[in-house]
Amino acid sequence: MSILYPIQYEDFLRQALQEDLGDAGDITSAAVIPADFETEAFLLSRTDGRICGLDIALSTFKLLDPHIKTQLYCADGDDVTANQKLAVVQGNARSILSAERTALNILARLSGIASTTAQAVAQVKDCKAQVVCTRKTTPNLRKLEKYAVRIGGGKNHRFGLYDGVLIKDNHREIAGSIDLAVKRVRQSVGHMVKLEIEVDTLEQLDAALAAGVDLVLLDNMSIADLKQAVQRCQGRVITEASGGIDLKNILAVAQTGVDLISLGWLTHSAPALDVSLDVNL
Amino acid sequence: MSILYPIQYEDFLRQALQEDLGDAGDITSAAVIPADFETEAFLLSRTDGRICGLDIALSTFKLLDPHIKTQLYCADGDDVTANQKLAVVQGNARSILSAERTALNILARLSGIASTTAQAVAQVKDCKAQVVCTRKTTPNLRKLEKYAVRIGGGKNHRFGLYDGVLIKDNHREIAGSIDLAVKRVRQSVGHMVKLEIEVDTLEQLDAALAAGVDLVLLDNMSIADLKQAVQRCQGRVITEASGGIDLKNILAVAQTGVDLISLGWLTHSAPALDVSLDVNL
Amino acid sequence: MSILYPIQYEDFLRQALQEDLGDAGDITSAAVIPADFETEAFLLSRTDGRICGLDIALSTFKLLDPHIKTQLYCADGDDVTANQKLAVVQGNARSILSAERTALNILARLSGIASTTAQAVAQVKDCKAQVVCTRKTTPNLRKLEKYAVRIGGGKNHRFGLYDGVLIKDNHREIAGSIDLAVKRVRQSVGHMVKLEIEVDTLEQLDAALAAGVDLVLLDNMSIADLKQAVQRCQGRVITEASGGIDLKNILAVAQTGVDLISLGWLTHSAPALDVSLDVNL
Amino acid sequence: MSILYPIQYEDFLRQALQEDLGDAGDITSAAVIPADFETEAFLLSRTDGRICGLDIALSTFKLLDPHIKTQLYCADGDDVTANQKLAVVQGNARSILSAERTALNILARLSGIASTTAQAVAQVKDCKAQVVCTRKTTPNLRKLEKYAVRIGGGKNHRFGLYDGVLIKDNHREIAGSIDLAVKRVRQSVGHMVKLEIEVDTLEQLDAALAAGVDLVLLDNMSIADLKQAVQRCQGRVITEASGGIDLKNILAVAQTGVDLISLGWLTHSAPALDVSLDVNL
Amino acid sequence: MSILYPIQYEDFLRQALQEDLGDAGDITSAAVIPADFETEAFLLSRTDGRICGLDIALSTFKLLDPHIKTQLYCADGDDVTANQKLAVVQGNARSILSAERTALNILARLSGIASTTAQAVAQVKDCKAQVVCTRKTTPNLRKLEKYAVRIGGGKNHRFGLYDGVLIKDNHREIAGSIDLAVKRVRQSVGHMVKLEIEVDTLEQLDAALAAGVDLVLLDNMSIADLKQAVQRCQGRVITEASGGIDLKNILAVAQTGVDLISLGWLTHSAPALDVSLDVNL
Amino acid sequence: MSILYPIQYEDFLRQALQEDLGDAGDITSAAVIPADFETEAFLLSRTDGRICGLDIALSTFKLLDPHIKTQLYCADGDDVTANQKLAVVQGNARSILSAERTALNILARLSGIASTTAQAVAQVKDCKAQVVCTRKTTPNLRKLEKYAVRIGGGKNHRFGLYDGVLIKDNHREIAGSIDLAVKRVRQSVGHMVKLEIEVDTLEQLDAALAAGVDLVLLDNMSIADLKQAVQRCQGRVITEASGGIDLKNILAVAQTGVDLISLGWLTHSAPALDVSLDVNL
């Protein structure tokens, strides 16, 4: 699984640190804490969950103050329980407290997505279906949030408009027919690109299979229709279910035999994991 | 209420558009849709909620293609019902579909925060307590998310470490005493800066009142203690309740007479509002 | 075919204009040309070739001076002859001359790549083989240079390390076997990603076919081996020839029946097209 | 000769690395190569040439992964033969392969320019004429490409519109006369700035000499006219030949006695040097 | 007092270094100084003054060349005399001389502001009045210049439009009355924000006190009126004098009993401190 | 004289506007001024001076709000008297007041430099000597401040380390001799670059003249020595006086016959011009 290189997120963290520091800086710590006060602090989980972004969060401290030392007690992908120590941070107390909120915000968000994804994956663990995310991500955090989905046990769908074709309703209707839309894509895109089409009915599915596609997105279909759809595809194309799927009905969807289940809420509505930093005086 | 100038978010939107376009661009629309195809599309709500970020979302289309025209059917702060038309977008079909996801992602997120805030505010509408947000925001989206809280009827707490003093547990313990921490702040910060201190017990509250502060953050106190605390303050300082407050107990908290109720989940865990774009062929 | 949106290249052009202007600006034009002198100038080809980047080049003038008017006499993808007028630029003479070199540099480079690609494509026009580019592009110009390849009639291969798997010699050797490398990829990557493997011998080809891949990169094979390879693949996978292919032997390579011919020199060594700007006094 | 400081190109390299990594990263290496696999790899020349950009290329690896060690076997300016080891790179195998293409692209391009320049310089080694480059460089790579010309043994002409006056045809015609153009420049620019004027005929040359300039650009003149021009100048001004000069006729041009020969193709059309990276398993 | 973290100014310094290096670099040092020449150089004061920005200036050398070593002989806030050694810089001579001017420019400017502030503070040392700066700072240097004011012994007023309310003449007149302006602010801003209002007359002061504000800005008042104003306020609000105050009359202003004296010229017109770098051969 | 293109300063202005707005924005104007209130306001001089940066200042308003209209009453280079209207700004009152301080700060600074330069130039108006600036500019404002010097009637010296050679004491001493330093430069730099050398004594001057340079910087010489120096140069090289020159002794320096007088204080210590914005209700 692809891990992010620091070069891919350090500018994001520097910008976030400056968002919190502003021009006046951390006026509370500067006033209250002696300049040379050294301390250590623990990153802690406050509820159960799947950890993601721990390395990234720890690098936040080091970007603010290269003298800070950190040590991991767990790693991205680990399931933790409430009040578990995740890592320790040692160094200048002002620096640690100045970076605290930025580090926690990124850790809480990514762990929240990973934890939510892990819950969905757990529901379908006895089926072949894979849980996949969508492009419904926070603007400018996509690479981080897609990474959190992978850490949660899910797979990534397209990263953007650029790395795969997905013919949706609007495209199909403008093109006039499924057949025409697919033909135009085949003439246009390169040989490394896969072609998926969204279908809402079994009739559209038949047209898509006839036109020749790599994947079909079965959107908002009933369980019965999903079963039918999977049968008709006979393994010739990859099948993906989407629309109106939650933790209660995901198993039923998976049991239809679809290959993929895509869930927008993994990224757009996952609650943050509760994490905190405790100074150890 | 302070509205954002475009200069404050346009770079963010340009970056988000490029996150979705990548280097190859929108290969689906480029293949399927004729280059000069003009269309119109509606932004729609899919559930009830408070709208926020509509102007910002519409400017996303125009940043990609300055020839696109847009018209608002409602404004930030309006409460809408499911399937209500929010705005219309007219122009080149490729451009509209290429910007769609970025525009929806920002609208869904900000409206989600505004809607969640509005729910909290509604619970305490008969009390004097104001709902306020925290610094638990998505990294690099703080100004947008704090704006969404205002649109939801909440008030903003500090924007960062720079525009107010908040002496938390860790600061207090390093300083040695509440009195000493407050003294150091008074010597250090400027005359435009307010001083708040976090207290966990009534004894700490008494020390804070004696030291002289502008606000007290009553953290994780019972309803009974909150009532006591409000009484002891006698209006001399602003009182803020925080910790473990949800939609179920917020009214009880407000009824203790506190001035402010701060809620981290307004920004770190608000689910996105379901919004979509429908092309009108 | 995907066209670039201005948002994808305008910052690049602004940066290039400033590279040429520096801090002192265009000291020659400022000294010699009256401030309000209006003129018109033609962009001209000096040799035959395929035009690419004309819109981009013209936007360079407008980014420096929004009052400048431009008109196209041809479009990206047109084949032109020497001394043909490509476009006219009208407005302030200082602005036109200050932007001239930047505009010409981008037009010359992209048209050079398109022209070189068109020559390669012309050689194999009677075969099914498609000409494709590689990742051997100028750092930070990849999206522009890949666009020029498309304008030249070629297809794009991967845009980066992120949008397709290509198992090369080094990967295969570290993995230990073709079979193992392919298995690891299948477990790791998402369902939208295609898998290509580089093979140097027919034995490796057999192993790749057995492991199950989407494409095979036949590297530095003789014409005889390429023919054999195509036969063995029997249309089950896409075949790509690469290595040591030039304008002299490309037809022979294409006649082996391969699907794709990839050429690094389309982007790393294409000579610029000779273009100029003539003021019309 | 001025060497670039890392601060002058590291952002360029970071941007180029991210261009290749995208948001998903190097999915092949992440899938196939164990996370902790350490290796070493050699940078190799594949043909003869002049090396340029080796330090820059090696820093690409270190910007991606600071733990990588590198060692030079030659230096910028060295002439190498085919299959010569240029440097060794040691460290994490994923990191090395993820940075490989970006490092090679920059090395290949700069060495290509240096090699081409060295060829031109070699042709005129027995004359006093110096080979100089122009502003016909790749947008936003000018400082790197001008450095490569220096490494190739050439000299740099103006770096931009800002560091020297060059009155070209268009300026002269708008001004009305050579005399007037030169006068305006003398009144306008500072004392550190040299003044060059482009002349196409001997009559124009006489006017330029009369007006008083520091250099004359003898554009597209015949060998006979160049000789005449050099004679008329009598060493009072620096003479520069340009236009239609290639490796075949450059010696004849040099033998006219001109001081400088400027060649646009050193930067706009130099083919890349063939370089590669071989993992040493 | 809040100290700046390097993350808050390093990009500013890198940009400044590149402003001085341009694309050609330090052509003098590259030509004259052998590549490996090591040296040491002293930063010196040339006149008396208060030092500010010494750490920042020294980091300039290290950003250009991480091998450079530096040692402080004094610290920000120290008062120095002419020709005092402030710090020593050791390492590559080219690097030291290439960074010299940028380092000196930042040190001279910040020390100039600190020295000017210290002079103003010294004048009023026996009064309770504090010297404060304004928003009349050099664009994009505000955080640095406000830091210099703190080092000079002054206090900071608002850092921007965002961290405090200041109702000025123009606001008040548009609102129609002081009372209305204050009411609107109280409804709009959060609980961490203080409210100041500019008043030009004692009548306006009375209206402001009646409306309820946190501070009053007494603008361009006579000494007599200032005394009256202070009396009327009776310590209920913080009083600030501004307008037409210089080193000659500042003591008289302070003796009126005002809490704050704001001076635009601390930042917009402070002369640079004369500092230099001497190589020790 | 070279005028700046907007592309050269607009990003600087956008950044400065955001420095003042922060994340919360202009909370005073948002609270007090109705959202649609339109007004007009005048930019005024408060003292006599030379105006510079008026176009730049006015574009600040338009960058914040493109609907704002502006009209110039004077132009860069005009000498104004106290309380003269410089320009009018019309449009949304919130926008005008939000941009006011940023616009005034840039106008005040550039006009201050232009006014100071004009004073120096006026002193020597009857001599041939030109007033020139140095590299002692505010970091990252050099192009703006050098422009202000030109508007003040001065000339620019080098813009950076890149566009001219200046051999200073430190270079000379490391090289070992003037002759050696000059020789190394001649071998290294291109033909468009002028060579200046700093000399402190007449002996050094003789050595410089013997070595062959384009300009001599006569540093900290007495009036008598300056006269001697000018005589010895006999017009063969350009002479520049620097060091310890102020408005009182500048005429005496000019009367020695030097060509250039360079003054660091034009840019590092010029007091701001007092300018303001008055809303016209």
Coordinates of N, CA, C and O in Angstrom, one line a residue, chain E residues 12 15-16 19-22 24-29 31-34 37 93 97-98 101 105 109 135-142 158 160-162 164-166 170-171 173-175 181 184-185 188 193 268-269 271-272 277 279 281, chain F residues 12 15-16 19-22 24-29 31-34 37 93 97-98 101 105 109 135-142 158 160-162 164-166 170-171 173-175 181 184-185 188 193 268-269 271-272 277 279 281:
Chain E
F12 N 10.2 33.9 4.0 CA 10.5 35.3 3.7 C 12.0 35.5 3.5 O 12.4 36.2 2.5
Q15 N 13.0 33.9 0.1 CA 12.6 34.8 -1.0 C 13.5 36.0 -1.1 O 13.9 36.4 -2.3
A16 N 13.9 36.5 0.0 CA 14.8 37.7 0.0 C 16.2 37.3 -0.6 O 16.8 38.1 -1.4
E19 N 15.8 37.1 -4.2 CA 15.7 38.5 -4.8 C 17.1 39.0 -5.1 O 17.3 39.7 -6.1
D20 N 18.1 38.7 -4.2 CA 19.4 39.3 -4.4 C 20.3 38.4 -5.4 O 21.1 39.0 -6.1
L21 N 20.0 37.1 -5.3 CA 20.8 36.2 -6.2 C 20.4 36.3 -7.7 O 21.2 36.1 -8.6
G22 N 19.1 36.4 -7.9 CA 18.5 36.4 -9.2 C 18.9 35.0 -9.9 O 19.1 34.0 -9.2
A24 N 21.4 34.5 -12.2 CA 22.8 34.4 -12.5 C 23.6 34.2 -11.2 O 24.8 33.7 -11.3
G25 N 23.1 34.5 -10.1 CA 23.8 34.3 -8.8 C 24.8 35.4 -8.5 O 24.8 36.5 -9.2
D26 N 25.6 35.2 -7.5 CA 26.6 36.2 -7.1 C 27.8 36.1 -8.0 O 28.8 35.4 -7.7
I27 N 27.7 36.8 -9.1 CA 28.8 36.6 -10.1 C 30.1 37.2 -9.6 O 31.2 36.7 -10.1
T28 N 30.1 38.1 -8.7 CA 31.4 38.7 -8.2 C 32.1 37.6 -7.4 O 33.3 37.3 -7.6
S29 N 31.4 37.1 -6.4 CA 32.1 36.1 -5.5 C 32.5 34.9 -6.3 O 33.6 34.3 -6.0
A31 N 33.4 34.7 -9.2 CA 34.6 34.9 -10.1 C 35.9 35.1 -9.2 O 36.9 34.6 -9.6
V32 N 35.7 35.8 -8.1 CA 36.9 36.3 -7.4 C 37.4 35.3 -6.3 O 38.6 35.2 -6.0
I33 N 36.4 34.6 -5.7 CA 36.8 33.8 -4.5 C 36.9 32.4 -4.8 O 36.0 31.8 -5.5
P34 N 38.0 31.7 -4.5 CA 38.1 30.3 -4.7 C 37.0 29.5 -4.1 O 36.5 29.9 -3.0
F37 N 37.3 28.4 -0.3 CA 37.8 29.3 0.6 C 37.0 29.5 1.9 O 35.8 29.9 1.8
A93 N 33.5 31.2 2.2 CA 33.5 32.7 2.0 C 32.5 33.1 0.9 O 31.9 34.2 1.1
L97 N 29.5 35.9 1.8 CA 29.4 37.2 1.1 C 28.1 37.2 0.2 O 27.5 38.3 0.0
S98 N 27.6 36.1 -0.2 CA 26.4 36.1 -1.0 C 25.1 36.4 -0.1 O 24.2 36.9 -0.6
R101 N 24.3 40.9 2.3 CA 23.4 42.0 2.1 C 22.0 41.7 2.6 O 21.4 42.5 3.3
N105 N 20.3 43.7 5.7 CA 19.1 44.5 5.4 C 18.0 44.2 6.5 O 17.4 45.1 7.0
R109 N 17.0 46.9 9.5 CA 15.6 47.4 9.6 C 15.0 47.1 10.9 O 14.4 48.0 11.6
R135 N -0.8 49.9 12.7 CA -0.8 49.0 11.5 C -0.1 49.7 10.3 O -0.2 49.2 9.2
K136 N 0.6 50.8 10.6 CA 1.4 51.5 9.5 C 2.8 50.8 9.4 O 3.8 51.4 9.7
T137 N 2.7 49.6 8.9 CA 3.9 48.8 8.8 C 4.2 48.6 7.3 O 3.4 48.8 6.4
T138 N 5.4 48.1 7.0 CA 5.8 47.7 5.6 C 4.9 46.5 5.2 O 4.9 45.5 5.9
P139 N 4.3 46.6 4.0 CA 3.5 45.5 3.6 C 4.3 44.2 3.6 O 5.4 44.1 3.1
N140 N 3.7 43.2 4.2 CA 4.2 41.8 4.3 C 5.4 41.7 5.3 O 6.0 40.6 5.4
L141 N 5.7 42.7 6.1 CA 6.7 42.6 7.1 C 6.1 42.8 8.5 O 6.8 43.0 9.5
R142 N 4.8 42.8 8.6 CA 4.2 43.3 9.8 C 4.6 42.4 11.0 O 4.9 42.9 12.1
R158 N -3.4 46.3 17.6 CA -4.0 45.3 16.7 C -2.9 44.8 15.7 O -2.1 45.6 15.2
G160 N -4.0 43.4 12.9 CA -4.7 43.5 11.7 C -6.1 43.9 11.9 O -6.5 44.3 13.0
L161 N -6.9 43.8 10.9 CA -8.3 44.2 11.0 C -9.1 43.1 11.7 O -10.3 43.3 12.0
Y162 N -8.4 42.0 12.0 CA -9.1 40.8 12.5 C -9.1 40.6 14.0 O -9.9 39.8 14.5
G164 N -9.3 42.8 16.7 CA -9.8 43.8 17.6 C -10.7 44.8 16.8 O -10.5 44.9 15.6
V165 N -11.6 45.4 17.4 CA -12.5 46.4 16.7 C -11.9 47.8 17.0 O -11.7 48.1 18.2
L166 N -11.8 48.5 16.0 CA -11.4 50.0 16.2 C -12.4 50.8 15.3 O -12.2 50.8 14.1
N170 N -14.4 57.3 9.9 CA -15.2 56.9 8.8 C -16.3 56.0 9.2 O -17.5 56.1 8.7
H171 N -16.0 55.0 10.0 CA -17.0 54.0 10.4 C -18.2 54.7 11.2 O -19.3 54.5 11.0
E173 N -19.1 57.8 11.1 CA -20.0 58.7 10.3 C -20.9 57.9 9.5 O -22.1 58.3 9.3
I174 N -20.5 56.8 8.9 CA -21.4 56.0 8.1 C -22.4 55.4 9.0 O -23.6 55.3 8.6
A175 N -22.1 55.0 10.2 CA -23.1 54.4 11.1 C -24.1 55.4 11.6 O -25.3 55.1 11.8
A181 N -23.1 52.6 16.2 CA -21.9 51.9 15.8 C -21.5 50.9 16.9 O -21.2 49.7 16.6
R184 N -24.0 47.9 17.0 CA -23.8 46.9 15.9 C -22.6 46.0 16.2 O -22.6 44.8 15.9
V185 N -21.6 46.6 16.7 CA -20.4 45.8 17.0 C -20.7 44.7 18.1 O -20.4 43.6 18.0
S188 N -22.4 41.8 16.8 CA -21.7 41.1 15.7 C -20.5 40.3 16.2 O -20.3 39.1 15.8
V193 N -13.2 39.6 21.7 CA -12.8 40.8 20.9 C -13.0 42.0 21.7 O -14.1 42.2 22.2
H268 N 6.8 53.1 10.4 CA 6.9 53.6 9.0 C 8.0 54.5 8.7 O 8.3 54.8 7.5
S269 N 8.7 55.0 9.7 CA 9.8 56.0 9.4 C 11.0 55.8 10.3 O 11.9 56.7 10.3
P271 N 14.6 55.1 11.0 CA 15.8 54.9 10.2 C 16.5 53.6 10.5 O 16.4 53.1 11.7
A272 N 17.1 53.0 9.5 CA 17.8 51.7 9.8 C 19.0 51.9 10.7 O 19.6 53.0 10.8
L277 N 29.2 43.8 8.0 CA 29.9 42.5 8.1 C 31.4 42.7 7.7 O 31.6 43.3 6.6
V279 N 34.9 40.8 7.1 CA 35.6 39.5 7.0 C 37.0 39.6 7.8 O 37.6 40.6 7.7
L281 N 40.4 38.3 7.9 CA 41.4 37.6 7.1 C 42.7 37.3 7.9 O 43.0 38.1 8.8
Chain F
F12 N 2.2 40.5 -4.5 CA 2.6 41.2 -3.3 C 1.5 41.9 -2.6 O 1.4 41.9 -1.4
Q15 N -1.0 39.4 -1.0 CA -0.5 38.9 0.2 C -0.6 40.0 1.4 O -0.9 39.6 2.5
A16 N -0.3 41.2 1.0 CA -0.4 42.3 2.0 C -1.9 42.5 2.5 O -2.1 42.7 3.6
E19 N -2.5 39.8 4.8 CA -1.8 40.1 6.1 C -2.7 41.0 7.0 O -2.7 40.8 8.2
D20 N -3.5 41.9 6.4 CA -4.3 42.8 7.2 C -5.7 42.2 7.6 O -6.2 42.4 8.6
L21 N -6.2 41.4 6.7 CA -7.5 40.8 6.9 C -7.5 39.6 7.8 O -8.4 39.3 8.5
G22 N -6.4 38.8 7.8 CA -6.3 37.6 8.6 C -7.5 36.7 8.2 O -8.0 36.7 7.1
A24 N -10.3 36.2 10.2 CA -11.6 36.8 10.6 C -12.1 37.9 9.8 O -13.3 38.3 9.8
G25 N -11.2 38.6 9.0 CA -11.6 39.7 8.1 C -11.7 41.0 8.9 O -11.2 41.1 10.0
D26 N -12.2 42.0 8.2 CA -12.4 43.3 8.8 C -13.6 43.3 9.7 O -14.7 43.7 9.2
I27 N -13.4 43.0 10.9 CA -14.6 42.8 11.8 C -15.3 44.1 12.1 O -16.5 44.1 12.4
T28 N -14.5 45.2 12.1 CA -15.2 46.5 12.4 C -16.1 46.9 11.3 O -17.3 47.2 11.5
S29 N -15.6 46.9 10.1 CA -16.4 47.4 8.9 C -17.6 46.4 8.8 O -18.7 46.9 8.5
A31 N -19.2 44.9 11.0 CA -20.2 45.1 12.0 C -20.9 46.4 11.8 O -22.1 46.5 12.0
V32 N -20.2 47.4 11.5 CA -20.7 48.8 11.5 C -21.3 49.3 10.2 O -22.3 50.1 10.3
I33 N -20.8 48.9 9.1 CA -21.2 49.4 7.8 C -22.2 48.5 7.1 O -21.9 47.3 7.0
P34 N -23.4 49.0 6.7 CA -24.3 48.1 6.0 C -23.6 47.5 4.7 O -22.8 48.2 4.1
F37 N -23.6 49.6 1.4 CA -23.3 51.0 1.5 C -22.2 51.4 0.5 O -21.1 50.9 0.5
A93 N -18.4 50.6 0.6 CA -17.7 51.3 1.7 C -16.9 50.3 2.5 O -15.8 50.6 2.9
L97 N -12.8 50.6 3.0 CA -12.1 50.7 4.3 C -11.3 49.5 4.6 O -10.3 49.6 5.3
S98 N -11.6 48.3 4.1 CA -10.8 47.1 4.3 C -9.5 47.2 3.6 O -8.5 46.6 4.1
R101 N -5.7 50.7 4.6 CA -4.4 50.7 5.3 C -3.3 50.1 4.4 O -2.2 50.6 4.3
N105 N -0.2 52.2 3.2 CA 1.1 51.8 3.6 C 2.1 51.7 2.4 O 3.3 52.1 2.5
R109 N 5.1 54.5 1.8 CA 6.5 54.1 1.7 C 7.2 54.5 0.4 O 8.3 55.1 0.4
R135 N 21.8 48.4 -2.8 CA 21.1 47.2 -2.5 C 20.6 47.2 -1.0 O 20.1 46.2 -0.6
K136 N 20.7 48.3 -0.4 CA 20.2 48.4 1.0 C 18.7 48.7 1.1 O 18.3 49.8 1.5
T137 N 17.9 47.7 0.6 CA 16.5 47.9 0.4 C 15.8 47.0 1.4 O 16.4 46.1 2.0
T138 N 14.5 47.2 1.6 CA 13.7 46.3 2.4 C 13.6 44.9 1.7 O 13.2 44.9 0.5
P139 N 13.9 43.8 2.4 CA 13.8 42.5 1.8 C 12.5 42.3 1.1 O 11.4 42.5 1.7
N140 N 12.5 41.9 -0.1 CA 11.4 41.5 -0.9 C 10.6 42.7 -1.4 O 9.5 42.6 -2.0
L141 N 11.1 43.9 -1.2 CA 10.5 45.1 -1.8 C 11.4 45.8 -2.8 O 11.2 46.9 -3.2
R142 N 12.5 45.2 -3.2 CA 13.5 45.9 -3.9 C 13.0 46.4 -5.2 O 13.3 47.6 -5.5
R158 N 23.1 48.4 -9.3 CA 22.8 47.0 -9.5 C 21.4 46.7 -8.8 O 21.1 47.2 -7.7
G160 N 20.9 43.5 -8.0 CA 21.2 42.4 -7.2 C 22.6 42.0 -7.4 O 23.4 42.7 -8.1
L161 N 22.9 40.8 -6.9 CA 24.3 40.3 -7.1 C 24.5 39.8 -8.5 O 25.6 39.4 -8.9
Y162 N 23.5 39.8 -9.3 CA 23.5 39.1 -10.6 C 23.7 39.9 -11.8 O 24.0 39.4 -12.8
G164 N 25.7 42.7 -12.3 CA 26.9 43.6 -12.4 C 27.9 43.1 -11.4 O 27.5 42.5 -10.4
V165 N 29.2 43.4 -11.7 CA 30.2 42.9 -10.8 C 30.6 44.1 -9.9 O 30.8 45.2 -10.5
L166 N 30.7 43.9 -8.6 CA 31.2 45.0 -7.7 C 32.2 44.3 -6.8 O 31.8 43.6 -5.9
N170 N 36.2 43.1 0.8 CA 36.3 41.7 1.2 C 36.8 40.8 0.0 O 37.6 39.9 0.2
H171 N 36.2 41.0 -1.1 CA 36.6 40.3 -2.3 C 38.1 40.5 -2.6 O 38.8 39.6 -2.9
E173 N 40.5 41.5 -0.8 CA 41.5 41.0 0.1 C 41.6 39.5 0.0 O 42.7 38.9 0.1
I174 N 40.5 38.8 -0.2 CA 40.6 37.4 -0.4 C 41.3 37.0 -1.7 O 42.1 36.1 -1.8
A175 N 41.1 37.8 -2.7 CA 41.8 37.6 -4.0 C 43.3 37.8 -3.9 O 44.1 37.2 -4.5
A181 N 42.0 40.1 -8.8 CA 40.6 40.0 -8.7 C 40.0 40.4 -10.0 O 39.0 39.8 -10.5
R184 N 40.4 37.6 -12.7 CA 39.4 36.5 -12.5 C 38.0 36.9 -13.0 O 37.3 36.0 -13.6
V185 N 37.6 38.1 -12.8 CA 36.3 38.5 -13.3 C 36.2 38.5 -14.8 O 35.3 38.0 -15.4
S188 N 35.6 35.2 -16.2 CA 34.5 34.5 -15.7 C 33.1 35.0 -16.3 O 32.3 34.3 -16.7
V193 N 28.2 42.3 -18.9 CA 28.4 42.6 -17.5 C 29.5 43.7 -17.3 O 30.6 43.5 -17.8
H268 N 16.9 52.8 2.8 CA 16.8 52.1 4.1 C 16.3 53.0 5.2 O 15.9 52.6 6.3
S269 N 16.3 54.3 5.0 CA 15.9 55.2 6.1 C 15.0 56.4 5.7 O 14.8 57.3 6.5
P271 N 11.9 58.5 5.5 CA 10.6 58.5 6.3 C 9.4 58.4 5.3 O 9.5 58.9 4.2
A272 N 8.4 57.8 5.7 CA 7.2 57.6 4.9 C 6.6 59.0 4.6 O 6.7 59.9 5.5
L277 N -6.7 58.6 3.7 CA -7.9 58.4 2.9 C -9.1 59.1 3.7 O -9.3 58.8 4.9
V279 N -13.2 59.6 3.7 CA -14.5 59.3 3.1 C -15.3 60.6 2.9 O -15.3 61.4 3.8
L281 N -18.7 61.9 2.8 CA -20.1 61.5 3.1 C -21.1 62.6 2.7 O -20.7 63.8 2.7

